[in-house]
Coordinates of C-alpha atoms and ligand atoms in Angstrom, one line a residue:
M1 CA 40.4 93.2 70.5
H2 CA 38.4 96.9 70.5
K3 CA 36.9 96.7 73.9
K4 CA 33.5 97.8 74.5
K5 CA 33.0 101.6 75.1
A6 CA 34.0 102.6 78.9
M7 CA 31.5 102.7 81.2
A8 CA 31.2 105.1 84.2
K9 CA 32.3 103.3 87.1
R10 CA 29.3 101.7 88.5
S11 CA 27.7 99.8 91.0
V12 CA 24.9 97.2 90.2
K13 CA 22.3 95.8 92.2
A14 CA 23.2 91.9 91.3
A15 CA 21.8 88.8 92.5
V16 CA 24.5 85.9 93.1
I17 CA 22.6 82.2 93.1
G18 CA 24.2 79.7 95.3
A19 CA 26.3 80.1 98.6
G20 CA 28.5 77.5 97.8
M21 CA 32.1 77.9 97.2
S22 CA 32.0 79.8 93.8
G23 CA 29.1 82.1 94.8
L24 CA 31.0 82.9 98.5
I25 CA 34.1 84.0 96.2
A26 CA 31.7 86.1 93.8
A27 CA 29.9 87.5 96.7
R28 CA 33.1 88.5 98.4
E29 CA 34.2 90.2 95.0
L30 CA 31.1 91.9 94.3
R31 CA 30.9 93.6 97.5
R32 CA 34.5 94.3 97.6
E33 CA 34.2 96.0 94.0
G34 CA 31.0 98.5 95.7
H35 CA 28.4 96.0 94.2
R36 CA 24.9 95.9 96.2
V37 CA 24.8 92.0 96.8
V38 CA 21.8 89.4 97.6
V39 CA 23.1 85.6 97.4
F40 CA 20.2 83.2 97.0
E41 CA 20.7 79.6 98.6
K42 CA 18.3 76.9 98.7
G43 CA 20.2 75.1 101.1
S44 CA 20.1 76.1 104.9
E45 CA 24.5 76.4 104.9
V46 CA 26.6 77.5 103.1
G47 CA 29.2 75.2 101.6
G48 CA 27.3 73.3 98.9
T49 CA 28.5 70.1 97.1
W50 CA 31.2 70.1 100.7
V51 CA 27.7 69.6 102.7
Y52 CA 27.8 66.5 103.4
D53 CA 23.8 64.5 102.9
P54 CA 23.7 61.1 104.1
R55 CA 20.4 60.9 102.0
V56 CA 20.4 59.8 98.5
E57 CA 17.0 60.6 96.2
S58 CA 14.3 58.6 94.9
D59 CA 15.8 57.7 91.7
P60 CA 19.4 56.4 92.6
L61 CA 19.8 57.0 88.5
G62 CA 18.4 60.8 88.2
L63 CA 15.9 59.8 85.5
D64 CA 12.8 60.8 87.2
P65 CA 13.1 64.6 87.0
G66 CA 10.4 65.0 89.8
R67 CA 12.7 63.8 92.2
E68 CA 13.1 65.8 95.6
V69 CA 17.2 66.5 94.5
I70 CA 19.6 66.3 97.1
H71 CA 22.2 68.8 96.0
S72 CA 25.9 67.2 97.1
S73 CA 27.5 64.2 95.5
M74 CA 29.8 63.8 98.6
Y75 CA 30.2 60.4 99.8
K76 CA 30.9 59.9 103.5
S77 CA 34.7 59.1 103.2
L78 CA 35.8 61.3 100.6
R79 CA 38.6 63.2 101.0
T80 CA 40.0 65.8 99.2
N81 CA 41.6 65.2 95.5
L82 CA 43.9 68.2 95.9
P83 CA 46.5 69.0 98.6
R84 CA 45.1 72.0 100.9
P85 CA 47.7 74.3 99.4
I86 CA 45.6 75.0 96.3
M87 CA 42.6 73.9 98.0
G88 CA 41.8 78.2 99.1
F89 CA 41.5 81.6 97.7
L90 CA 44.7 83.3 96.3
D91 CA 44.2 85.7 99.9
Y92 CA 42.6 83.3 102.2
P93 CA 44.7 80.4 102.2
C94 CA 43.3 76.9 103.7
D95 CA 45.9 76.8 105.9
A96 CA 44.9 74.5 109.3
K97 CA 43.3 77.3 112.0
P98 CA 44.0 75.4 115.6
G99 CA 40.6 74.5 116.9
V100 CA 38.7 75.5 113.8
W101 CA 40.2 73.3 110.6
D102 CA 42.8 71.6 111.5
D103 CA 42.5 68.2 109.7
P104 CA 46.5 67.7 109.8
R105 CA 46.3 65.8 106.6
P106 CA 47.6 66.8 103.2
F107 CA 44.3 65.7 101.7
P108 CA 41.7 66.8 103.9
G109 CA 39.0 65.6 105.0
H110 CA 35.6 66.9 102.9
E111 CA 34.4 68.0 106.3
E112 CA 37.9 70.5 106.7
V113 CA 36.5 72.1 103.3
L114 CA 33.4 72.7 104.6
R115 CA 35.0 74.6 107.9
F116 CA 37.2 76.5 105.8
L117 CA 34.3 77.6 103.6
Q118 CA 32.0 78.3 106.7
G119 CA 35.1 80.6 108.1
F120 CA 35.6 82.7 104.7
A121 CA 31.7 83.0 104.8
A122 CA 32.0 84.6 108.3
D123 CA 35.4 86.7 108.0
S124 CA 34.4 88.0 104.9
G125 CA 31.2 89.1 106.6
V126 CA 29.4 87.1 103.0
V127 CA 27.2 84.6 105.2
E128 CA 25.3 88.3 106.0
L129 CA 24.4 88.6 103.0
V130 CA 22.7 84.7 101.9
R131 CA 19.4 84.5 102.0
F132 CA 18.5 81.1 103.4
G133 CA 16.3 78.6 102.0
H134 CA 15.6 80.4 99.1
E135 CA 15.2 78.4 95.9
V136 CA 14.9 80.1 92.8
V137 CA 13.1 79.0 90.4
R138 CA 12.8 82.0 87.8
V139 CA 15.7 84.0 85.8
E140 CA 14.2 86.1 83.0
Q141 CA 15.0 89.6 81.7
V142 CA 12.3 92.1 82.1
A143 CA 12.1 93.5 78.9
K144 CA 13.5 93.2 75.7
G145 CA 16.4 95.6 74.9
R146 CA 17.5 96.2 78.3
N147 CA 19.5 93.6 79.7
D148 CA 20.4 94.8 82.9
E149 CA 16.7 94.9 84.0
W150 CA 16.4 91.1 85.3
V151 CA 13.4 89.6 87.2
V152 CA 14.7 86.7 90.1
E153 CA 11.8 84.7 91.4
W154 CA 12.1 82.2 94.8
R155 CA 10.5 79.9 96.2
T156 CA 10.9 79.2 100.2
R157 CA 11.2 76.2 101.8
D158 CA 7.0 76.4 103.3
G159 CA 6.1 77.1 99.8
E160 CA 6.0 81.1 99.2
A161 CA 7.2 82.6 95.4
S162 CA 8.3 86.0 95.8
A163 CA 10.2 87.9 93.1
E164 CA 12.7 90.9 93.1
A165 CA 14.1 92.8 90.1
F166 CA 18.0 92.8 89.6
E167 CA 20.6 94.7 87.6
A168 CA 22.7 91.7 87.2
V169 CA 22.7 88.1 87.7
V170 CA 25.9 86.1 88.8
V171 CA 25.2 82.1 88.6
C172 CA 26.8 79.8 91.2
N173 CA 24.5 76.8 91.1
G174 CA 27.4 73.8 90.8
K175 CA 27.8 72.0 88.2
Y176 CA 28.1 68.3 90.2
T177 CA 23.9 67.6 90.6
E178 CA 22.5 66.1 87.9
P179 CA 24.1 62.8 86.8
R180 CA 25.0 61.7 83.7
L181 CA 24.8 58.3 82.6
A182 CA 26.7 55.9 80.7
E183 CA 24.8 54.5 77.7
F184 CA 24.8 50.9 76.3
P185 CA 22.1 48.3 75.1
G186 CA 20.4 46.4 77.8
R187 CA 20.7 49.4 80.2
S188 CA 17.2 49.6 81.5
T189 CA 16.4 45.7 81.4
W190 CA 19.8 44.6 83.6
R191 CA 18.2 42.8 86.6
G192 CA 21.0 44.3 88.9
E193 CA 20.8 47.4 90.8
Q194 CA 22.5 50.6 89.3
I195 CA 23.0 53.8 90.9
H196 CA 25.1 57.1 89.8
S197 CA 27.9 58.1 92.0
H198 CA 25.8 61.0 93.0
N199 CA 23.7 58.8 95.1
Y200 CA 26.9 56.8 96.8
R201 CA 27.2 57.5 100.4
I202 CA 28.8 54.4 101.8
P203 CA 30.1 51.4 101.3
E204 CA 28.6 49.0 103.5
P205 CA 25.3 48.3 100.4
Y206 CA 28.3 46.5 98.6
K207 CA 29.1 43.5 101.1
D208 CA 29.7 40.3 99.6
K209 CA 28.8 41.8 96.2
I210 CA 30.2 41.7 92.3
V211 CA 30.0 45.5 91.8
V212 CA 31.3 47.0 88.0
I213 CA 31.8 51.0 88.5
I214 CA 31.4 52.8 84.9
G215 CA 34.1 55.3 84.9
N216 CA 38.0 55.9 85.9
G217 CA 38.1 59.5 86.9
P218 CA 38.7 60.6 90.6
S219 CA 34.9 59.8 92.3
G220 CA 35.3 56.2 90.1
I221 CA 38.7 55.2 91.5
D222 CA 38.0 56.6 94.8
I223 CA 34.6 54.8 95.0
A224 CA 36.2 51.9 93.6
K225 CA 39.0 52.0 96.6
D226 CA 36.2 52.6 98.8
I227 CA 34.1 49.6 98.2
L228 CA 37.0 47.5 97.5
H229 CA 37.0 46.5 101.6
V230 CA 33.5 45.2 101.7
A231 CA 32.7 44.0 98.1
K232 CA 33.3 40.5 96.6
E233 CA 35.0 42.1 93.3
V234 CA 34.8 45.4 91.8
H235 CA 35.5 45.5 88.2
L236 CA 36.8 49.2 86.4
A237 CA 35.0 49.6 83.2
S238 CA 36.5 52.9 81.3
R239 CA 37.8 53.9 77.9
E240 CA 41.3 53.7 79.1
T241 CA 42.7 50.9 81.1
T242 CA 44.9 53.3 84.1
K243 CA 47.6 52.5 85.7
L244 CA 45.5 51.6 88.8
E245 CA 47.9 49.9 91.3
I246 CA 46.7 46.1 90.7
L247 CA 44.6 46.0 94.6
E248 CA 43.4 42.1 94.9
G249 CA 39.7 42.1 94.6
L250 CA 39.9 44.9 91.2
F251 CA 40.0 44.4 88.0
Q252 CA 40.3 46.3 85.1
H253 CA 38.3 46.4 82.2
S254 CA 37.2 48.7 78.4
P255 CA 33.5 49.8 78.7
I256 CA 30.4 47.8 78.6
N257 CA 29.0 46.6 75.6
H258 CA 26.1 45.2 76.4
A259 CA 24.2 43.8 79.8
K260 CA 22.2 41.3 79.9
E261 CA 18.8 40.5 81.6
D262 CA 19.7 37.5 83.4
G263 CA 22.8 39.8 85.1
K264 CA 25.8 39.1 82.7
I265 CA 27.8 42.2 81.8
V266 CA 29.9 41.9 78.6
F267 CA 33.1 44.2 77.5
Q268 CA 33.9 45.7 74.4
D269 CA 36.7 43.0 74.8
G270 CA 34.8 40.4 74.8
S271 CA 35.5 39.2 78.4
S272 CA 32.3 39.2 80.9
I273 CA 31.2 39.1 84.1
Y274 CA 27.7 37.9 86.0
A275 CA 27.0 41.4 88.3
D276 CA 25.2 42.3 91.3
A277 CA 25.5 45.9 90.7
I278 CA 26.7 49.1 88.9
I279 CA 27.6 52.7 89.5
H280 CA 27.8 55.0 86.8
C281 CA 31.1 57.4 87.7
S282 CA 30.3 59.2 84.7
G283 CA 30.3 62.5 85.4
Y284 CA 27.7 65.2 85.6
K285 CA 24.9 67.5 83.4
Y286 CA 25.4 71.4 83.4
H287 CA 21.8 72.0 84.7
F288 CA 19.9 75.9 84.9
P289 CA 16.5 74.5 85.7
F290 CA 15.6 78.5 86.9
L291 CA 16.9 80.2 83.4
R292 CA 14.2 81.7 81.0
M293 CA 16.6 82.7 78.1
N294 CA 14.4 82.3 75.1
G295 CA 17.4 80.8 73.1
I296 CA 20.2 82.9 73.9
V297 CA 22.1 80.5 76.2
N298 CA 22.0 76.7 76.0
V299 CA 23.1 73.5 77.3
E300 CA 24.1 71.3 74.5
D301 CA 26.2 67.8 74.5
N302 CA 27.1 69.3 78.3
C303 CA 28.9 72.6 76.5
V304 CA 27.3 75.9 78.1
A305 CA 26.6 77.7 74.7
P306 CA 27.8 80.6 74.0
L307 CA 30.0 81.6 76.9
Y308 CA 33.0 84.1 76.2
Q309 CA 35.6 82.7 78.5
H310 CA 33.5 80.4 80.1
V311 CA 31.6 82.9 81.8
F312 CA 29.9 85.8 79.6
P313 CA 26.7 85.0 77.1
P314 CA 28.1 87.3 74.8
A315 CA 24.2 88.9 74.1
L316 CA 23.3 89.5 77.2
A317 CA 27.2 90.5 78.7
P318 CA 27.9 91.4 81.3
W319 CA 24.8 91.6 83.2
L320 CA 24.1 87.7 83.2
S321 CA 27.7 85.7 84.2
F322 CA 28.5 82.0 85.0
I323 CA 30.9 81.3 87.8
G324 CA 32.4 77.7 88.1
V325 CA 31.8 76.3 84.3
P326 CA 35.5 75.4 84.0
Y327 CA 36.7 71.7 85.8
R328 CA 40.0 69.6 85.7
T329 CA 41.2 73.4 86.8
I330 CA 42.2 74.6 90.4
A331 CA 38.3 75.1 91.2
F332 CA 38.7 77.8 93.9
V333 CA 41.6 79.8 91.8
V334 CA 39.5 79.8 89.2
S335 CA 35.8 80.8 90.8
E336 CA 38.1 83.4 92.6
L337 CA 39.9 84.8 89.5
Q338 CA 36.7 85.0 87.7
S339 CA 34.2 86.2 90.0
R340 CA 37.2 89.0 90.7
W341 CA 36.8 89.7 87.0
V342 CA 33.1 89.8 86.7
A343 CA 33.1 92.1 89.3
K344 CA 35.4 94.6 88.2
I345 CA 33.7 94.2 84.5
L346 CA 30.2 95.3 86.1
S347 CA 31.5 98.3 88.1
G348 CA 33.8 99.1 84.8
K349 CA 37.0 99.1 85.9
I350 CA 37.1 96.3 83.2
L351 CA 36.2 97.0 79.7
L352 CA 34.5 93.6 77.6
P353 CA 35.3 93.5 74.0
S354 CA 31.8 94.0 71.3
E355 CA 29.5 91.3 71.7
E356 CA 30.4 90.8 67.3
E357 CA 34.0 90.2 68.9
M358 CA 33.5 88.0 71.9
T359 CA 31.0 85.7 69.9
S360 CA 33.9 85.2 67.2
S361 CA 36.1 84.3 70.3
V362 CA 33.7 81.8 71.5
H363 CA 33.7 80.3 67.6
E364 CA 37.0 80.2 67.4
Y365 CA 37.5 78.4 71.0
Y366 CA 35.2 76.1 69.6
H367 CA 36.4 75.5 66.3
R368 CA 40.1 75.0 68.3
I369 CA 38.2 71.8 70.4
E370 CA 37.5 70.0 67.3
A371 CA 40.9 70.2 65.7
A372 CA 42.2 68.4 68.7
G373 CA 39.4 66.2 68.5
W374 CA 37.8 66.6 72.0
P375 CA 34.5 65.7 72.3
K376 CA 32.3 68.7 72.7
R377 CA 30.9 68.1 76.2
H378 CA 34.7 68.9 76.7
T379 CA 34.0 72.2 76.1
H380 CA 35.0 73.9 79.5
R381 CA 37.3 71.2 80.2
L382 CA 40.6 73.5 81.1
Q383 CA 43.5 70.9 81.9
L384 CA 45.1 70.7 78.2
E385 CA 45.1 74.5 78.1
K386 CA 48.1 73.9 81.2
F387 CA 46.8 76.9 82.4
D388 CA 46.5 79.5 79.6
Y389 CA 42.9 80.5 80.7
E390 CA 43.9 81.0 84.6
N391 CA 46.8 83.3 83.9
W392 CA 44.8 84.9 81.1
L393 CA 42.5 86.1 83.7
A394 CA 45.3 86.9 85.7
G395 CA 46.4 88.6 83.3
E396 CA 43.0 90.9 82.5
L397 CA 43.0 91.9 86.3
G398 CA 46.8 93.0 86.2
L399 CA 48.2 90.0 88.0
T400 CA 50.9 88.1 87.9
P401 CA 50.2 84.3 86.3
L402 CA 50.1 81.9 89.1
E403 CA 53.0 80.7 91.0
K404 CA 54.4 78.1 89.1
W405 CA 54.0 75.1 92.5
R406 CA 50.7 75.8 91.9
Q407 CA 50.2 74.0 88.4
N408 CA 53.3 71.8 89.2
M409 CA 51.1 70.7 92.5
Y410 CA 47.9 70.3 90.8
F411 CA 49.1 67.8 87.1
T412 CA 50.9 65.6 90.4
S413 CA 47.9 65.2 92.6
V414 CA 45.4 64.4 89.9
S415 CA 48.4 61.8 88.7
L416 CA 48.6 60.4 91.6
P417 CA 45.4 58.4 92.0
M418 CA 45.9 56.3 89.7
T419 CA 49.8 55.5 89.8
L420 CA 49.6 55.2 94.2
G421 CA 48.2 52.4 96.2
E422 CA 45.8 53.3 99.3
N423 CA 47.9 55.6 101.2
W424 CA 48.9 58.1 98.0
R425 CA 47.5 61.0 99.9
D426 CA 49.3 60.5 103.5
T427 CA 52.9 60.1 101.2
W428 CA 52.2 63.5 100.2
D429 CA 55.3 66.2 100.9
A430 CA 53.2 69.9 100.2
E431 CA 56.4 71.4 101.3
K432 CA 58.6 69.9 99.0
W433 CA 56.2 71.0 95.9
M434 CA 55.6 74.5 97.5
K435 CA 59.5 74.6 97.4
G436 CA 60.2 73.7 93.6
E437 CA 61.8 70.8 94.7
A438 CA 59.8 68.1 92.6
G439 CA 58.6 67.9 89.3
G440 CA 54.8 67.8 88.2
E441 CA 54.9 69.5 85.1
E442 CA 55.9 66.6 83.3
E443 CA 52.8 64.8 84.4
S444 CA 50.4 67.1 82.7
D445 CA 51.8 65.3 79.1
K446 CA 50.4 62.3 80.9
I447 CA 47.2 62.8 81.9
N448 CA 44.2 60.7 81.2
C449 CA 41.8 63.2 78.9
T450 CA 39.1 60.5 78.1
S451 CA 37.6 60.2 81.8
E452 CA 35.0 62.2 82.8
C453 CA 34.8 64.0 86.5
Ligands
FAD1 P1 28.2 73.7 94.5 O1 29.7 73.9 95.8 O2 27.9 72.5 94.1 O3 28.0 75.3 95.0 C1 26.1 75.4 94.4 C2 25.2 75.9 95.5 O4 23.9 76.6 94.9 C3 24.6 75.1 96.4 O5 25.1 75.2 97.7 C4 23.2 74.8 96.1 O6 22.4 74.5 97.4 C5 23.2 76.4 95.0 N1 21.6 76.5 94.6 C6 21.9 75.3 93.4 N2 20.7 75.6 92.4 C7 20.0 76.7 93.2 C8 19.0 77.4 93.2 N3 18.0 76.8 92.1 N4 18.5 78.6 94.6 C9 19.7 78.8 95.3 N5 20.5 78.0 95.4 C10 20.8 76.5 94.2 N6 37.1 70.6 94.2 C11 38.3 70.6 94.5 O7 38.9 71.7 94.7 N7 38.7 69.5 95.4 C12 38.2 68.6 95.7 O8 38.9 67.7 95.9 C13 37.0 68.5 94.6 N8 36.1 66.9 95.3 C14 35.2 67.0 94.4 C15 34.4 65.5 95.0 C16 33.3 65.3 94.6 C17 32.3 64.4 94.8 C18 32.7 66.5 93.7 C19 31.0 66.4 93.8 C20 33.2 67.6 93.6 C21 34.5 67.9 94.3 N9 34.9 68.7 93.5 C22 36.6 69.3 94.1 C23 34.6 70.0 93.1 C24 33.8 71.0 93.3 O9 32.8 70.8 93.2 C25 34.4 72.4 93.7 O10 35.3 72.6 94.9 C26 33.1 73.2 94.4 O11 32.9 73.4 95.4 C27 32.3 74.0 93.8 O12 31.4 75.4 94.2 P2 30.3 76.0 93.3 O13 30.0 76.9 94.5 O14 31.0 76.4 91.9 O15 29.2 74.9 93.9

């Protein structure tokens, strides 16, 4: 590909939206590259998803657009589904730091990840760049024809609105807040209680109940096991029956065919049960309510389109970028590599191809997805690419490909919850995997590819 004409090395004034993991690493990389950075964070602390909030939304399915949105989807018992060595940044690993973050477990609790991110924000100095309690409500080009002039408008908690101009905007607002619901006939008239996993916090409300969980992704399996201790029965409905261990009180089914008003749920294989509650663990939707893009970037069937390498809308590159859009990967490392790439492109050290070439690369990627038979909503799912994307980014940055142990550790750990019982997280031997004494690569071929988040 031909690269766009070289820019002189420059420092830009950049707005980063969000102070979760992606916003923090983006801010650090932008500042390292000499850019002037402001981070807007609607919450009162750094950490995003990892800031556990016991509150739930007024509409447990998230259908009411006027509801007060709670950002985090963490549940109280959550432990990471990736082991500690792949929960940090390349040059700031999530190693135990006595007295600061020292959960000894290989898959630490969510509190530990928050402490790690707080430590990173403090040590990197990024915390000083964050304007807390600033919710971005509008991002728009100031004038047509000038891609490097953006207005960012925000509202503070006391309702005051203000705006400021920036040359670049880096969107890091997260992707696990806006629920995506499972569709089936009878959903809206079914008499039982329904929530989306976004609003699941603790198992107690399910005591002695018969509960159907939709979805066999990490959240579905984790929540099923969480409530199994208190519920009467837990029924997991999913497109693929996983190799989940048979646990007492846990039953697996095909997806729901329909639900009846009297509480009956009929599965696609013809079996049926009477249930008290349904928990939709059916994933999330990308949501950028603040973007005024006049159709240049859209979310269609959960694909943010068009995005060159999941980061830049070709027509607005490099002035508008998105960090953390891909999923089913090592999230911390991907956001770090993307952030470095964006920072160096903005300073002119790395050059992008022309707009036409970026657009045709995006379309080529869409064709590949289609040819592979993936639904459009899996456009940003990287798992099947087997680290080609991560290594491509590393190559752009002049780095060597990711170490093999990271890939093996990732693929093995994402397959474990399906094959091991309740204590799988404690029987993990991280050392063995880091030394390359265990396999893992072969696990990538066994991954269930139809489950959602
Ligand atoms: P977020 O953490 O969501 O941060 C986005 C930030 O943007 C938030 O602070 C939010 O307040 C702010 N924001 C949003 N909108 C605005 C606005 N308009 N104005 C200002 N600020 C705004 N990943 C792993 O690697 N390992 C795991 O084990 C793991 N487990 C997970 C379990 C659950 C239940 C969930 C939901 C996710 C899990 N993840 C896990 C993925 C996790 O999302 C990433 O690790 C990471 O936290 C993503 O960071 P982010 O910064 O992209 O998004």
